Amino acid sequence: MRLDGRLGERLLQLLSPLLLLLLWEGATRAGWLNPQFFPPPSSIVGAFERLWARGTIQGSVLATLGRILAGFALGAAPAVALGLVLGLSRPLRLLLLPAANIIYAIPKIAILPLVLLVLGLGEASKIAVTAISVFFLVLLNTVAGVRGIDRQLLDVARDFGASRWQAYRTVALPGALPLIVAGCKLALGFALIVVVGTEFVAAGAREGVGVLIWESWQILDIEAMYVGLVLTAILGWALNLAIDEAEALLLPWRAEGRRIGGRAARQTARAEAGGGRGPLGGLQRRLCALRPPPGRLRVWWRATRPFSFTATLVPVTLGALLAARAGAGFAPPLFLMTLVGALAVHAGANMVNDYYDHVNGIDDADSLGPSGLIQRGLLTPRQMLAGGLAAFALGAALGLALAALRGPAILALGLVGLPLAFFYTGWPLRLGYRGLGEILVGVFMGPVLTLGAYFVQARAFAPGPALLSLPVALLVAAILHANNLRDADADRARGKRTVATLLGPARAAWEYHLLVLGAYAAIALLAALGVAPPAILLTLLSLPLAISLVCRVAATREPHALNGVLRQTAALHLRFGLLLIAGLLLPLLARLLPGAG
Amino acid sequence: MADARHTDQPPGVPYPPPRLPAYPPKITVAALRQEFRAADGRPVVALDGIDLAVAEGEFVCLVGPSGCGKTTLLRLIAGLERPTAGAVAIHHAGRDRPAQAMVFQGQSLFPWRTVLDNAAYGLDLRPAGRGRRERRALARERLEQVGLARFAGAYPHQLSEGMRQRANLARALAVDPATLLMDEPFGNLDEQNRLLMQEELLRIWGGGSAAGGRPVTVVFVTHSVDEALVLADRVVVLSARPGRIAAEIAVPFARPRDPLALKGDPAYVTLYRRIWDLLREGVLAARAAELRGEVA
Ligand SMILES: Nc1ncnc2c1ncn2[C@@H]1O[C@H](COP(=O)(O)OP(=O)(O)OP(=O)(O)O)[C@@H](O)[C@H]1O
Ligand SMILES: [Mg+2]
C-alpha cells in the first residue's frame, strides 16, 4: 500500500520545515553557524518561554493582529463595493481603473512617510497604510471577478426582471466571490507585511510583533528577535488558515466540487439513498488516505470503510503522544501494534454492522448500506460477517500480544471493548439502535482508546489522557449524531431508535450544538485549569467550521444538507484532533532537543 | 382542440399565406432587422425582414439551420437585445404574472445556487408577498415536475447536462410566465426523457389555456423537425443567415398527439418532408453564398 492522498501530502508538507529546523540546530551545535546571529532553535524556544511569561508575546500578537484586521476591514469592504460597480459599468471602469492600476503599482510602504505627515505617528497612520494596500488589491480582484462572470448569467437576471441592486446581489457578488476571496487572501498577506513594516518605522506604539523585532535588534537580543520572526510566520500562517476556512464557508459550491468531483451526481444519488448508517458510515471519502490495492483486496478494503479510520487514528495518536509528554518515551513498534489493533476492531465493527443491517432489513433495496457492497453483490452477507470476525480476531491477537508485553490492563480493556464493538449493531443487543450509539462510540473512541494507547507506552493510567480525550469523544459522538440526524425519518420508519429519533428534531439539533460546542468548552476549561499547555488552544482555529456547522444544523432538516454536515463534522473531528496533537507536540519537540531552555 | 384555429393545407402548397390569429396577438414582430458587429468590425446581419405574429395561447416552433438567428430572435422578443430596425412587442397586461420567462440555451444555471435555489431564482426576485418557505415549496413542485426533486440540494456542476436543462426549465416554469421562450430546451436530453418532458410541457401549456385557465404562449426553438411536429400549432422555418422567414407551416394534427401514432400518418410524412426540404435549401444556399464570398 502506498501512502498518498491528503494525509500523505500533509505529512510531506511537514517534512521540509522539520528538516530545516534539524539542520539549523545541528549546524549551530557543530559550530558551522555563528550562534550569535543564528541561535539554535532550542534556545529560541527558551526565549519564547521567557517572553511569554512576561506577557510580551501575547501583547505583541494582539496589537499586530488588531492593526491587520482593522486595516483589512477598512480597505476590503469599500473595495468590494466599488469593484462590483466598476465591473458592471463600462464607462466608470474606463474612467477610474487606470488610476487604480497606477496607484496599485506603488509599494504601499513607500507612501508611509506621506501618511505619517498627514495622520501623525499613532495608530491611525498604521491602519491607514494597511487599508490602502488592501483596498487596491481587493478592488482589482473584484473587478476581474465580475468581468469573468458568464454574460448569460447576467442576462438570466435581467430576463427575470432583476433590479440593478438585485443583479449586484444575486449575480455580480456571488459570481465574483472566488476572485474576491483570492484577493483577500493576498491582501491579508500584504497587510501583515505592511503592519510589521510600519511597526519598525513608526515605533510610536508600545507593542506589536514589529516593535518586538525592532527593539530586540536594538539591544542585540537576537533570540527575542527570532521569536518575533517566528511570531510573524505563525501570524501569516494562521491568517491563511482563517481565510481558507472562510473560503470553504463562502464558496460551498466549490468546496463540494473539490470533494466529490466528477462522480458527484451519482454519489449524490447514493448519499440520498441513505449512504451510511452504522458507527461511522457515510464519513467523507476524502480522508481515505491509503490507496487500496486493486481487485478482490480492494473490495475487502472498501468493506472496512477506511474513510472512517480517522476516528480511531486521532485518539490512539493522542494517547501515545501524551505518554511521550509524560516522559514515558515513545516506542514506535508498540504504537504501530496499538494502532493496527484498534483499526482492526473498528473495521470489524463496521463489517459486522453491514452484515446485521442487511439481514435485519435496515438497508433494503432502496437504501444502499454504508458500504453497499452486499447490496451490489460484491460480497455475500456471510463473507461480510466472516470478514468482520476475522478483523476482530486480528484485533484480539494484537491485544493479547500487547497485554503480554505491557500488562493485563490491556486485557481488561479488550474484554470490555470487543463485545461492545460487536454488539454495537450485532444481534441481539443492537446497542446502537437503542439510543446508546453516541455514548458508546464516544466512550470507546475517546477515553478507552486514548487510555489504552497511553497505557501501552507508559504502563500506567493517568487522569490527564482521560480528560484530554473528552473533547475528542464529544466530537466523535457528534459525527454519529449528525449521521442519525440525517437519517432520523428513515430510522423512525424502520424502528431504529437513536437519540435523534427519541428527542425529536428540535431537541436533537440541540444535542448536536452541545456536543460540538462542548468540545471547545472542554478545551478551554482544560487549558484554564492547567491540565494541558495553552498550546492546545490551537484547536480554536477549527472553531469557524464548528460554528458554521452549528448554524447549518439549526437552519435545516433536509437530509441532503445534513449529509454535507455529516461529512464536515467528520472533517472537524479530524482537524480538531490534528490541531490538538500539534498543540501538544510543539512544546514536546522543543523539550526533546537537548540543551533547550 | 386548437384545430379550430387552423385550416388544413393541402400538401403541395409550399408557402401558405400567414394566418390571421384567431386569438388576440400576444407577440408581434414587424420588419425586424438585427445586425451585429463581427470581430473584424464588419456588420453581420443576423435577422432581416422578420414579420411574425403569435397568438395568445399558441405553440410556435422555430426551426432553422445553426447560426440563422433563432436565439437572437428569442432574445429580441424577451427584450434582452434592442433591434437594429423594426419593432418587437409582447402584449401583456396585468401584473400578477411576468410577461415572459426564457429557458436559455446551454449553461445558464447559477453555479453558486443549489438546484432548488436556482429553480426559486425568479420567485426570489419577485416574492409577491410569498415567504421563503412558500417560494421553496413552489420551486420544489416544479422540480418534481421535471423529475429533479431528488437533486434539489445539489449544485449544478454535480448534475448531468440533461439534468441541468431540466433545472433550467423548472426555473422558468416557477414564475408562471404568460409566455415561455424556450431555446432548444430538450437538446441534450436522452430520447426517453425528451418524450417525457415534451408530454409534461404540453400538459403545462394545456392546449393554450393552462392550469388555472390562464393561457400560456410558447415560442420553442428546436433543431428537431420531429419535435416541432409533435409540439407545435405552427412551425416557423428560418432560412440560413441572414435569417428570414422561409415558411410558416400549420400543423393540423388533433391533440392530444401521440408521437408514435403520428409518425405513421401520411400527412406527417408530407409535412416532415416539406420542412426538411426547406431547411436543406437554406443550408445549401448559405453554403453557396459563403463559397462565393470567399472566392470574391
Ligand atoms: N453578440 C453578438 N455579436 C456578434 N455576432 C452575434 C452576436 N450574437 C449572435 N451573433 C451572430 O448572429 C448569428 C445568429 O446567432 P444566433 O445565436 O441567433 O443563432 P442560432 O440560430 O440560435 O444558432 P444555433 O442553432 O447554433 O443556436 C450568428 O451568425 C452569430 O455569429
Ligand atoms: Mg441558438
PDB file of C-alpha atoms in Angstrom, chain A residues 461-574:
ATOM      1  CA  PHE A 461      -3.036   5.071  33.742  1.00  0.00           C
ATOM      2  CA  ALA A 462      -3.303   8.776  34.409  1.00  0.00           C
ATOM      3  CA  PRO A 463      -6.129  11.290  34.625  1.00  0.00           C
ATOM      4  CA  GLY A 464      -4.596  13.608  32.003  1.00  0.00           C
ATOM      5  CA  PRO A 465      -5.241  11.447  28.932  1.00  0.00           C
ATOM      6  CA  ALA A 466      -8.770  10.686  30.082  1.00  0.00           C
ATOM      7  CA  LEU A 467      -9.523  14.377  30.437  1.00  0.00           C
ATOM      8  CA  LEU A 468      -7.908  15.359  27.156  1.00  0.00           C
ATOM      9  CA  SER A 469      -9.797  12.666  25.310  1.00  0.00           C
ATOM     10  CA  LEU A 470     -13.130  14.182  26.344  1.00  0.00           C
ATOM     11  CA  PRO A 471     -13.337  16.845  23.620  1.00  0.00           C
ATOM     12  CA  VAL A 472     -12.369  14.226  21.047  1.00  0.00           C
ATOM     13  CA  ALA A 473     -15.061  11.934  22.419  1.00  0.00           C
ATOM     14  CA  LEU A 474     -17.658  14.691  22.154  1.00  0.00           C
ATOM     15  CA  LEU A 475     -16.771  15.324  18.520  1.00  0.00           C
ATOM     16  CA  VAL A 476     -16.802  11.676  17.542  1.00  0.00           C
ATOM     17  CA  ALA A 477     -20.231  11.418  19.148  1.00  0.00           C
ATOM     18  CA  ALA A 478     -21.196  14.480  17.116  1.00  0.00           C
ATOM     19  CA  ILE A 479     -20.254  12.670  13.896  1.00  0.00           C
ATOM     20  CA  LEU A 480     -22.512   9.789  14.773  1.00  0.00           C
ATOM     21  CA  HIS A 481     -25.241  12.142  15.886  1.00  0.00           C
ATOM     22  CA  ALA A 482     -25.019  14.046  12.592  1.00  0.00           C
ATOM     23  CA  ASN A 483     -25.460  10.721  10.837  1.00  0.00           C
ATOM     24  CA  ASN A 484     -28.525   9.950  12.934  1.00  0.00           C
ATOM     25  CA  LEU A 485     -29.948  13.440  12.447  1.00  0.00           C
ATOM     26  CA  ARG A 486     -29.805  12.950   8.713  1.00  0.00           C
ATOM     27  CA  ASP A 487     -31.403   9.519   8.881  1.00  0.00           C
ATOM     28  CA  ALA A 488     -33.921  10.388  11.599  1.00  0.00           C
ATOM     29  CA  ASP A 489     -37.011   9.999   9.433  1.00  0.00           C
ATOM     30  CA  ALA A 490     -35.847   6.801   7.771  1.00  0.00           C
ATOM     31  CA  ASP A 491     -34.768   5.343  11.111  1.00  0.00           C
ATOM     32  CA  ARG A 492     -38.085   6.115  12.708  1.00  0.00           C
ATOM     33  CA  ALA A 493     -39.814   4.332   9.864  1.00  0.00           C
ATOM     34  CA  ARG A 494     -37.602   1.284  10.351  1.00  0.00           C
ATOM     35  CA  GLY A 495     -37.954   1.167  14.110  1.00  0.00           C
ATOM     36  CA  LYS A 496     -34.330   2.028  14.728  1.00  0.00           C
ATOM     37  CA  ARG A 497     -34.147   4.110  17.843  1.00  0.00           C
ATOM     38  CA  THR A 498     -31.420   6.696  18.101  1.00  0.00           C
ATOM     39  CA  VAL A 499     -31.143   9.735  20.304  1.00  0.00           C
ATOM     40  CA  ALA A 500     -32.176  11.757  17.274  1.00  0.00           C
ATOM     41  CA  THR A 501     -35.432   9.857  16.810  1.00  0.00           C
ATOM     42  CA  LEU A 502     -36.116   9.800  20.530  1.00  0.00           C
ATOM     43  CA  LEU A 503     -35.621  13.521  21.078  1.00  0.00           C
ATOM     44  CA  GLY A 504     -37.406  14.819  18.025  1.00  0.00           C
ATOM     45  CA  PRO A 505     -35.872  17.233  15.528  1.00  0.00           C
ATOM     46  CA  ALA A 506     -35.646  20.424  17.610  1.00  0.00           C
ATOM     47  CA  ARG A 507     -34.041  18.904  20.668  1.00  0.00           C
ATOM     48  CA  ALA A 508     -31.873  16.633  18.554  1.00  0.00           C
ATOM     49  CA  ALA A 509     -30.392  19.737  16.936  1.00  0.00           C
ATOM     50  CA  TRP A 510     -29.622  20.995  20.429  1.00  0.00           C
ATOM     51  CA  GLU A 511     -27.788  17.833  21.220  1.00  0.00           C
ATOM     52  CA  TYR A 512     -25.587  18.469  18.211  1.00  0.00           C
ATOM     53  CA  HIS A 513     -24.854  22.016  19.385  1.00  0.00           C
ATOM     54  CA  LEU A 514     -23.980  20.761  22.848  1.00  0.00           C
ATOM     55  CA  LEU A 515     -21.650  18.079  21.549  1.00  0.00           C
ATOM     56  CA  VAL A 516     -19.751  20.352  19.187  1.00  0.00           C
ATOM     57  CA  LEU A 517     -19.546  23.447  21.348  1.00  0.00           C
ATOM     58  CA  GLY A 518     -18.961  21.259  24.388  1.00  0.00           C
ATOM     59  CA  ALA A 519     -15.708  20.124  22.844  1.00  0.00           C
ATOM     60  CA  TYR A 520     -14.454  23.706  22.751  1.00  0.00           C
ATOM     61  CA  ALA A 521     -15.719  24.436  26.236  1.00  0.00           C
ATOM     62  CA  ALA A 522     -13.823  21.380  27.443  1.00  0.00           C
ATOM     63  CA  ILE A 523     -10.638  22.512  25.722  1.00  0.00           C
ATOM     64  CA  ALA A 524     -10.912  25.979  27.197  1.00  0.00           C
ATOM     65  CA  LEU A 525     -11.501  24.523  30.648  1.00  0.00           C
ATOM     66  CA  LEU A 526      -8.569  22.126  30.365  1.00  0.00           C
ATOM     67  CA  ALA A 527      -6.270  24.929  29.279  1.00  0.00           C
ATOM     68  CA  ALA A 528      -7.525  27.230  32.032  1.00  0.00           C
ATOM     69  CA  LEU A 529      -7.084  24.576  34.701  1.00  0.00           C
ATOM     70  CA  GLY A 530      -3.565  23.899  33.513  1.00  0.00           C
ATOM     71  CA  VAL A 531      -4.227  20.244  32.682  1.00  0.00           C
ATOM     72  CA  ALA A 532      -2.555  20.838  29.339  1.00  0.00           C
ATOM     73  CA  PRO A 533      -0.336  23.606  27.954  1.00  0.00           C
ATOM     74  CA  PRO A 534      -2.037  26.643  26.456  1.00  0.00           C
ATOM     75  CA  ALA A 535      -0.896  25.484  23.035  1.00  0.00           C
ATOM     76  CA  ILE A 536      -3.929  23.170  22.889  1.00  0.00           C
ATOM     77  CA  LEU A 537      -5.887  26.352  22.263  1.00  0.00           C
ATOM     78  CA  LEU A 538      -4.600  25.866  18.725  1.00  0.00           C
ATOM     79  CA  THR A 539      -7.748  23.781  18.329  1.00  0.00           C
ATOM     80  CA  LEU A 540      -9.700  27.044  18.374  1.00  0.00           C
ATOM     81  CA  LEU A 541      -8.557  27.518  14.781  1.00  0.00           C
ATOM     82  CA  SER A 542     -11.206  24.977  13.860  1.00  0.00           C
ATOM     83  CA  LEU A 543     -13.903  26.977  15.634  1.00  0.00           C
ATOM     84  CA  PRO A 544     -15.154  28.776  12.495  1.00  0.00           C
ATOM     85  CA  LEU A 545     -16.004  25.453  10.895  1.00  0.00           C
ATOM     86  CA  ALA A 546     -17.696  24.307  14.095  1.00  0.00           C
ATOM     87  CA  ILE A 547     -19.809  27.443  14.265  1.00  0.00           C
ATOM     88  CA  SER A 548     -20.829  27.200  10.649  1.00  0.00           C
ATOM     89  CA  LEU A 549     -21.886  23.588  11.238  1.00  0.00           C
ATOM     90  CA  VAL A 550     -23.927  24.513  14.275  1.00  0.00           C
ATOM     91  CA  CYS A 551     -25.639  27.222  12.221  1.00  0.00           C
ATOM     92  CA  ARG A 552     -26.362  24.795   9.432  1.00  0.00           C
ATOM     93  CA  VAL A 553     -27.864  22.227  11.776  1.00  0.00           C
ATOM     94  CA  ALA A 554     -30.005  24.927  13.343  1.00  0.00           C
ATOM     95  CA  ALA A 555     -31.207  26.016   9.916  1.00  0.00           C
ATOM     96  CA  THR A 556     -32.104  22.807   8.157  1.00  0.00           C
ATOM     97  CA  ARG A 557     -33.592  19.366   8.470  1.00  0.00           C
ATOM     98  CA  GLU A 558     -33.062  18.374   4.894  1.00  0.00           C
ATOM     99  CA  PRO A 559     -31.262  15.051   4.542  1.00  0.00           C
ATOM    100  CA  HIS A 560     -29.279  16.384   1.639  1.00  0.00           C
ATOM    101  CA  ALA A 561     -27.941  19.364   3.560  1.00  0.00           C
ATOM    102  CA  LEU A 562     -27.333  17.205   6.612  1.00  0.00           C
ATOM    103  CA  ASN A 563     -25.288  14.845   4.519  1.00  0.00           C
ATOM    104  CA  GLY A 564     -22.873  17.718   3.980  1.00  0.00           C
ATOM    105  CA  VAL A 565     -22.955  18.416   7.705  1.00  0.00           C
ATOM    106  CA  LEU A 566     -22.054  14.803   8.383  1.00  0.00           C
ATOM    107  CA  ARG A 567     -19.046  14.913   6.138  1.00  0.00           C
ATOM    108  CA  GLN A 568     -17.955  18.253   7.527  1.00  0.00           C
ATOM    109  CA  THR A 569     -18.373  17.078  11.106  1.00  0.00           C
ATOM    110  CA  ALA A 570     -16.007  14.238  10.375  1.00  0.00           C
ATOM    111  CA  ALA A 571     -13.617  16.775   8.867  1.00  0.00           C
ATOM    112  CA  LEU A 572     -13.994  18.896  12.001  1.00  0.00           C
ATOM    113  CA  HIS A 573     -13.150  15.937  14.224  1.00  0.00           C
ATOM    114  CA  LEU A 574     -10.019  15.256  12.224  1.00  0.00           C
TER     115      LEU A 574
END
